[in-house]
Short mmCIF file of C-alpha atoms and ligand atoms in Angstrom, two decimals:
data_model
loop_
_atom_site.label_atom_id
_atom_site.label_comp_id
_atom_site.label_asym_id
_atom_site.label_seq_id
_atom_site.Cartn_x
_atom_site.Cartn_y
_atom_site.Cartn_z
CA MET Y 19 17.45 9.64 -29.28
CA GLU Y 20 21.06 9.64 -28.21
CA ILE Y 21 22.61 6.27 -27.37
CA VAL Y 22 25.62 6.43 -25.07
CA ILE Y 23 27.60 3.19 -24.83
CA VAL Y 24 30.15 3.02 -22.04
CA ALA Y 25 32.34 0.27 -20.63
CA ASP Y 26 30.59 -0.74 -17.42
CA PRO Y 27 27.87 0.09 -14.86
CA GLU Y 28 30.17 2.55 -13.05
CA ALA Y 29 30.59 4.58 -16.23
CA VAL Y 30 26.80 4.52 -16.81
CA ALA Y 31 26.36 5.96 -13.31
CA THR Y 32 28.97 8.66 -13.92
CA VAL Y 33 27.37 9.90 -17.16
CA ALA Y 34 23.91 10.00 -15.54
CA ALA Y 35 25.16 11.65 -12.34
CA ASP Y 36 26.96 14.29 -14.43
CA ALA Y 37 23.70 15.17 -16.19
CA ILE Y 38 21.83 15.43 -12.89
CA GLN Y 39 24.61 17.46 -11.27
CA ARG Y 40 24.58 19.93 -14.17
CA LEU Y 41 20.82 20.38 -13.85
CA VAL Y 42 20.92 20.74 -10.07
CA THR Y 43 23.72 23.28 -10.36
CA ASP Y 44 22.26 25.29 -13.24
CA LEU Y 45 18.53 25.54 -12.46
CA PRO Y 46 17.03 27.61 -9.64
CA THR Y 47 14.33 25.03 -8.84
CA PRO Y 48 15.18 21.68 -10.46
CA VAL Y 49 12.51 18.98 -10.53
CA LEU Y 50 13.93 15.46 -10.64
CA GLY Y 51 12.07 12.33 -11.70
CA LEU Y 52 13.45 9.38 -9.73
CA ALA Y 53 13.28 5.71 -10.66
CA THR Y 54 13.55 2.67 -8.44
CA GLY Y 55 14.87 -0.81 -9.26
CA SER Y 56 18.56 -1.66 -9.37
CA SER Y 57 19.53 0.25 -12.53
CA PRO Y 58 19.79 3.74 -10.98
CA LEU Y 59 21.53 2.63 -7.76
CA GLY Y 60 25.04 3.42 -9.02
CA THR Y 61 23.87 6.88 -10.07
CA TYR Y 62 22.38 7.46 -6.62
CA ARG Y 63 25.61 6.33 -4.96
CA ALA Y 64 27.56 8.78 -7.15
CA LEU Y 65 25.20 11.64 -6.24
CA ILE Y 66 25.47 10.83 -2.51
CA GLU Y 67 29.26 10.83 -2.81
CA ARG Y 68 29.22 14.19 -4.63
CA HIS Y 69 26.93 15.58 -1.92
CA ARG Y 70 29.20 14.35 0.89
CA SER Y 71 32.56 15.21 -0.52
CA GLY Y 72 31.83 17.73 -3.24
CA GLY Y 73 29.16 19.85 -1.58
CA LEU Y 74 26.52 19.14 -4.23
CA SER Y 75 23.28 20.37 -2.67
CA PHE Y 76 19.73 19.27 -3.41
CA ALA Y 77 18.13 21.64 -0.92
CA HIS Y 78 16.45 23.61 -3.72
CA CYS Y 79 15.19 20.53 -5.64
CA ARG Y 80 11.90 18.72 -5.81
CA ALA Y 81 11.59 15.05 -6.69
CA PHE Y 82 8.83 12.78 -7.98
CA LEU Y 83 8.74 9.00 -8.08
CA LEU Y 84 7.72 7.15 -11.20
CA ASP Y 85 5.55 4.57 -9.55
CA GLU Y 86 4.46 2.78 -6.37
CA TYR Y 87 3.08 -0.57 -5.30
CA VAL Y 88 -0.51 -0.62 -4.15
CA GLY Y 89 -1.27 -1.90 -0.68
CA LEU Y 90 2.17 -2.14 0.92
CA PRO Y 91 2.04 -0.68 4.43
CA ALA Y 92 3.82 2.66 4.94
CA GLY Y 93 7.47 2.01 5.71
CA HIS Y 94 7.51 -1.44 4.05
CA PRO Y 95 11.13 -1.88 2.93
CA GLU Y 96 10.10 -2.49 -0.69
CA ALA Y 97 7.57 0.32 -0.96
CA TYR Y 98 9.16 2.60 -3.55
CA ARG Y 99 8.99 5.60 -1.24
CA THR Y 100 10.94 3.69 1.42
CA PHE Y 101 13.35 2.42 -1.23
CA ILE Y 102 14.18 5.91 -2.53
CA GLU Y 103 14.50 7.34 0.99
CA ARG Y 104 16.93 4.55 1.91
CA GLU Y 105 18.93 4.58 -1.31
CA LEU Y 106 19.04 8.32 -1.97
CA THR Y 107 17.00 11.03 -0.34
CA ASP Y 108 17.82 10.29 3.34
CA GLN Y 109 21.48 10.55 2.41
CA ILE Y 110 21.34 13.95 0.70
CA ASP Y 111 19.86 17.30 1.74
CA LEU Y 112 16.62 17.09 -0.26
CA PRO Y 113 13.94 18.43 2.12
CA PRO Y 114 11.65 15.48 3.10
CA ASP Y 115 8.52 17.35 1.96
CA ALA Y 116 10.10 17.91 -1.48
CA LEU Y 117 9.74 14.19 -2.29
CA ALA Y 118 6.44 12.94 -3.68
CA GLY Y 119 5.25 9.58 -4.91
CA PRO Y 120 1.91 8.16 -5.97
CA ASP Y 121 -0.33 7.35 -2.98
CA GLY Y 122 -0.70 3.57 -3.12
CA ARG Y 123 -3.13 3.24 -0.21
CA PRO Y 124 -6.10 1.19 -1.46
CA GLU Y 125 -8.64 3.57 0.11
CA ASN Y 126 -7.25 6.51 -1.93
CA LEU Y 127 -7.00 4.85 -5.34
CA ALA Y 128 -9.97 6.64 -6.88
CA THR Y 129 -8.39 10.06 -6.49
CA ALA Y 130 -4.65 9.39 -6.14
CA PRO Y 131 -3.76 9.36 -9.88
CA ALA Y 132 -5.30 12.76 -10.64
CA ARG Y 133 -3.83 14.27 -7.48
CA TYR Y 134 -0.38 13.04 -8.45
CA GLU Y 135 -0.68 14.49 -11.95
CA GLN Y 136 -1.74 17.77 -10.38
CA ARG Y 137 1.27 17.84 -8.02
CA ILE Y 138 3.64 17.26 -10.91
CA ALA Y 139 1.96 20.02 -12.93
CA GLU Y 140 2.08 22.43 -9.97
CA SER Y 141 5.84 21.85 -9.66
CA GLY Y 142 6.24 23.23 -13.17
CA GLY Y 143 6.98 19.76 -14.59
CA ILE Y 144 9.83 17.29 -14.29
CA ASP Y 145 13.12 18.53 -15.74
CA LEU Y 146 14.93 15.19 -15.92
CA GLN Y 147 13.31 11.78 -15.58
CA LEU Y 148 15.51 8.78 -14.84
CA LEU Y 149 14.20 5.49 -16.19
CA GLY Y 150 15.13 1.83 -16.05
CA ILE Y 151 13.71 -0.75 -18.45
CA GLY Y 152 11.92 -3.96 -17.56
CA SER Y 153 12.80 -7.21 -19.31
CA ASP Y 154 9.46 -6.90 -21.16
CA GLY Y 155 10.32 -3.34 -22.25
CA HIS Y 156 8.27 -1.54 -19.59
CA ILE Y 157 9.10 1.90 -18.21
CA GLY Y 158 7.79 2.86 -14.79
CA PHE Y 159 5.21 0.13 -14.44
CA ASN Y 160 3.71 0.67 -17.90
CA GLU Y 161 3.42 -2.90 -19.04
CA PRO Y 162 3.17 -3.91 -22.72
CA THR Y 163 -0.04 -2.61 -24.36
CA SER Y 164 -0.02 0.50 -22.15
CA SER Y 165 -1.36 3.41 -24.16
CA LEU Y 166 1.42 5.66 -25.41
CA GLY Y 167 -0.77 8.56 -24.25
CA SER Y 168 -1.51 7.12 -20.80
CA ARG Y 169 -1.52 9.21 -17.62
CA THR Y 170 -0.89 8.19 -13.99
CA ARG Y 171 -3.20 5.28 -13.22
CA LEU Y 172 -3.67 1.87 -11.66
CA LYS Y 173 -1.99 -0.97 -13.52
CA THR Y 174 -1.86 -4.73 -13.10
CA LEU Y 175 1.62 -6.23 -13.24
CA THR Y 176 2.36 -9.08 -15.60
CA ASP Y 177 3.52 -12.37 -14.12
CA ALA Y 178 6.88 -11.76 -15.82
CA THR Y 179 7.39 -8.49 -13.93
CA ARG Y 180 6.30 -10.00 -10.62
CA THR Y 181 8.80 -12.82 -11.20
CA ASP Y 182 11.53 -10.27 -12.07
CA ASN Y 183 10.81 -8.29 -8.90
CA ALA Y 184 10.55 -11.35 -6.64
CA ARG Y 185 14.25 -10.87 -5.83
CA PHE Y 186 13.26 -7.87 -3.73
CA PHE Y 187 10.62 -9.91 -1.87
CA GLY Y 188 12.69 -12.82 -0.63
CA GLY Y 189 12.39 -14.61 -3.97
CA ASP Y 190 8.61 -15.00 -3.63
CA ALA Y 191 6.73 -13.72 -6.71
CA ASP Y 192 3.42 -14.11 -4.83
CA ALA Y 193 4.65 -11.53 -2.30
CA VAL Y 194 5.02 -8.92 -5.07
CA PRO Y 195 1.85 -6.81 -5.17
CA ARG Y 196 -0.25 -7.40 -8.25
CA HIS Y 197 -1.33 -3.77 -8.53
CA VAL Y 198 0.63 -0.56 -8.82
CA LEU Y 199 0.21 3.12 -9.55
CA THR Y 200 2.48 4.42 -12.27
CA GLN Y 201 3.02 7.62 -14.16
CA GLY Y 202 1.65 7.01 -17.63
CA ILE Y 203 3.72 7.04 -20.78
CA GLY Y 204 2.11 10.36 -21.71
CA THR Y 205 3.10 11.72 -18.28
CA ILE Y 206 6.69 10.51 -18.67
CA LEU Y 207 6.95 12.04 -22.15
CA GLU Y 208 6.25 15.49 -20.68
CA ALA Y 209 9.54 15.54 -18.73
CA GLY Y 210 12.17 17.83 -20.22
CA HIS Y 211 14.86 15.16 -20.55
CA LEU Y 212 14.44 11.38 -20.40
CA VAL Y 213 17.49 9.39 -19.28
CA LEU Y 214 17.13 5.62 -19.53
CA LEU Y 215 19.79 3.47 -17.85
CA ALA Y 216 20.43 -0.20 -18.59
CA THR Y 217 23.27 -2.52 -17.68
CA GLY Y 218 23.96 -6.20 -18.13
CA SER Y 219 23.21 -8.67 -20.91
CA SER Y 220 19.67 -9.36 -19.64
CA LYS Y 221 18.75 -5.84 -20.82
CA ALA Y 222 20.31 -6.18 -24.29
CA GLU Y 223 17.13 -7.39 -25.97
CA PRO Y 224 14.65 -4.92 -24.46
CA VAL Y 225 17.12 -2.07 -25.14
CA ALA Y 226 17.45 -3.08 -28.80
CA ARG Y 227 13.68 -3.37 -29.18
CA ALA Y 228 13.17 0.05 -27.56
CA VAL Y 229 15.88 1.85 -29.53
CA GLU Y 230 15.89 0.16 -32.94
CA GLY Y 231 12.53 -1.58 -33.07
CA PRO Y 232 9.25 -0.03 -34.18
CA LEU Y 233 7.34 2.38 -31.95
CA THR Y 234 4.80 0.13 -30.31
CA ALA Y 235 2.73 -0.14 -27.16
CA MET Y 236 4.09 -3.70 -26.92
CA VAL Y 237 7.46 -2.15 -25.99
CA PRO Y 238 6.57 0.83 -23.81
CA ALA Y 239 10.20 2.08 -23.74
CA SER Y 240 10.00 2.57 -27.51
CA ALA Y 241 7.94 5.67 -26.66
CA LEU Y 242 11.28 7.40 -26.03
CA GLN Y 243 11.49 7.61 -29.83
CA LEU Y 244 8.78 10.29 -29.62
CA HIS Y 245 10.71 12.49 -27.19
CA PRO Y 246 12.80 15.43 -28.41
CA HIS Y 247 15.47 14.88 -25.74
CA ALA Y 248 15.93 11.25 -24.79
CA THR Y 249 19.26 9.69 -23.80
CA VAL Y 250 19.83 5.95 -23.42
CA ILE Y 251 22.96 5.14 -21.40
CA VAL Y 252 24.05 1.51 -21.56
CA ASP Y 253 27.10 -0.54 -20.73
CA GLU Y 254 28.71 -2.82 -23.32
CA ALA Y 255 26.66 -5.81 -22.14
CA ALA Y 256 23.32 -4.02 -22.48
CA ALA Y 257 24.41 -2.70 -25.90
CA GLY Y 258 25.07 -6.25 -27.10
CA ARG Y 259 22.07 -6.49 -29.45
CA LEU Y 260 22.23 -3.00 -30.98
CA THR Y 261 22.73 -3.20 -34.74
CA ASN Y 262 24.13 0.32 -35.06
CA ALA Y 263 26.38 0.30 -31.98
CA GLY Y 264 29.41 1.46 -34.00
CA TYR Y 265 27.56 4.55 -35.17
CA TYR Y 266 26.40 5.44 -31.64
CA ARG Y 267 29.95 5.05 -30.29
CA GLU Y 268 31.40 7.25 -33.00
CA ALA Y 269 28.73 9.93 -32.58
CA PHE Y 270 29.30 10.10 -28.82
CA ALA Y 271 33.10 10.04 -29.09
CA ASN Y 272 33.04 12.94 -31.56
CA LYS Y 273 30.60 15.12 -29.66
CA PRO Y 274 31.85 18.67 -29.18
CA ALA Y 275 32.94 19.23 -25.57
CA TRP Y 276 30.26 21.88 -24.98
CA GLN Y 277 27.42 19.58 -26.11
CA HIS Y 278 26.21 17.61 -23.09
CA ILE Y 279 23.83 14.66 -23.12
C1 LIG N 306 10.58 -2.08 -11.88
C2 LIG N 306 10.40 -0.57 -11.85
C3 LIG N 306 10.97 0.06 -13.10
C4 LIG N 306 12.36 -0.47 -13.36
C5 LIG N 306 12.31 -1.95 -13.58
C6 LIG N 306 13.66 -2.55 -13.90
O1 LIG N 306 9.59 -2.72 -12.58
N1 LIG N 306 9.05 -0.18 -11.70
O2 LIG N 306 10.99 1.47 -12.94
O3 LIG N 306 12.89 0.15 -14.50
O4 LIG N 306 11.83 -2.52 -12.37
O5 LIG N 306 14.34 -2.83 -12.71
P1 LIG N 306 15.87 -3.07 -12.60
O6 LIG N 306 16.51 -1.73 -12.79
O7 LIG N 306 16.08 -3.58 -11.21
O8 LIG N 306 16.27 -4.02 -13.65
#
């Protein structure tokens, strides 16, 4: 795992957007794994800016969401599909039918997980998966105790996650759906490159547990330790609990110019 420590959230966004831009520029049919939550918003803003003023095109890309709430009506402002359309894909030239997310309609739950896995497989697999990290160490919506081999499936959110996400639902944790569909940890681990973003001191502890703690289903983000190409990009505040921060800084500062994240 490579740990990249930069000054602030803007620098986190720049490093992540650079990696995505390189992929989108270099590959004939890039497949992007998109995350929701606040952590990737700066990266999305940087990509939109590069599209508008730098001509970066996503017309040849496909994109898959990590997860989705169950039971929110189509077009609900906090449904993850609506969120990603608003915050990214409506503002770039990704073709609308190139965006896919898990189908969170209750009547489709029996078949939706397998169909989503199949769509990802048919795309040839995700080249770069963006990830945030929950305060309990979750990735996607894989809550603690999620199997490290899990596939896309229905999950029940913990009260802690519903409380964390209440800010998107007018501060009301009861308004946050209890159930979600999420790519499994095994699904996520099949992406070519995992890029986890974290900013702010509230993420310092989960980041340290994921990066320097033991591999454990109690900290789903620790599964990144199993991946051959995982990059954790954090600002100084989110790096605050890392024991080996000096080593990570030195390794990144001395990277040869040709060696990208
Ligand atoms: C939600 C999402 C995760 C995200 C997490 C952290 O639970 N399902 O993908 O990583 O929130 O959110 P934030 O980036 O807003 O801290």
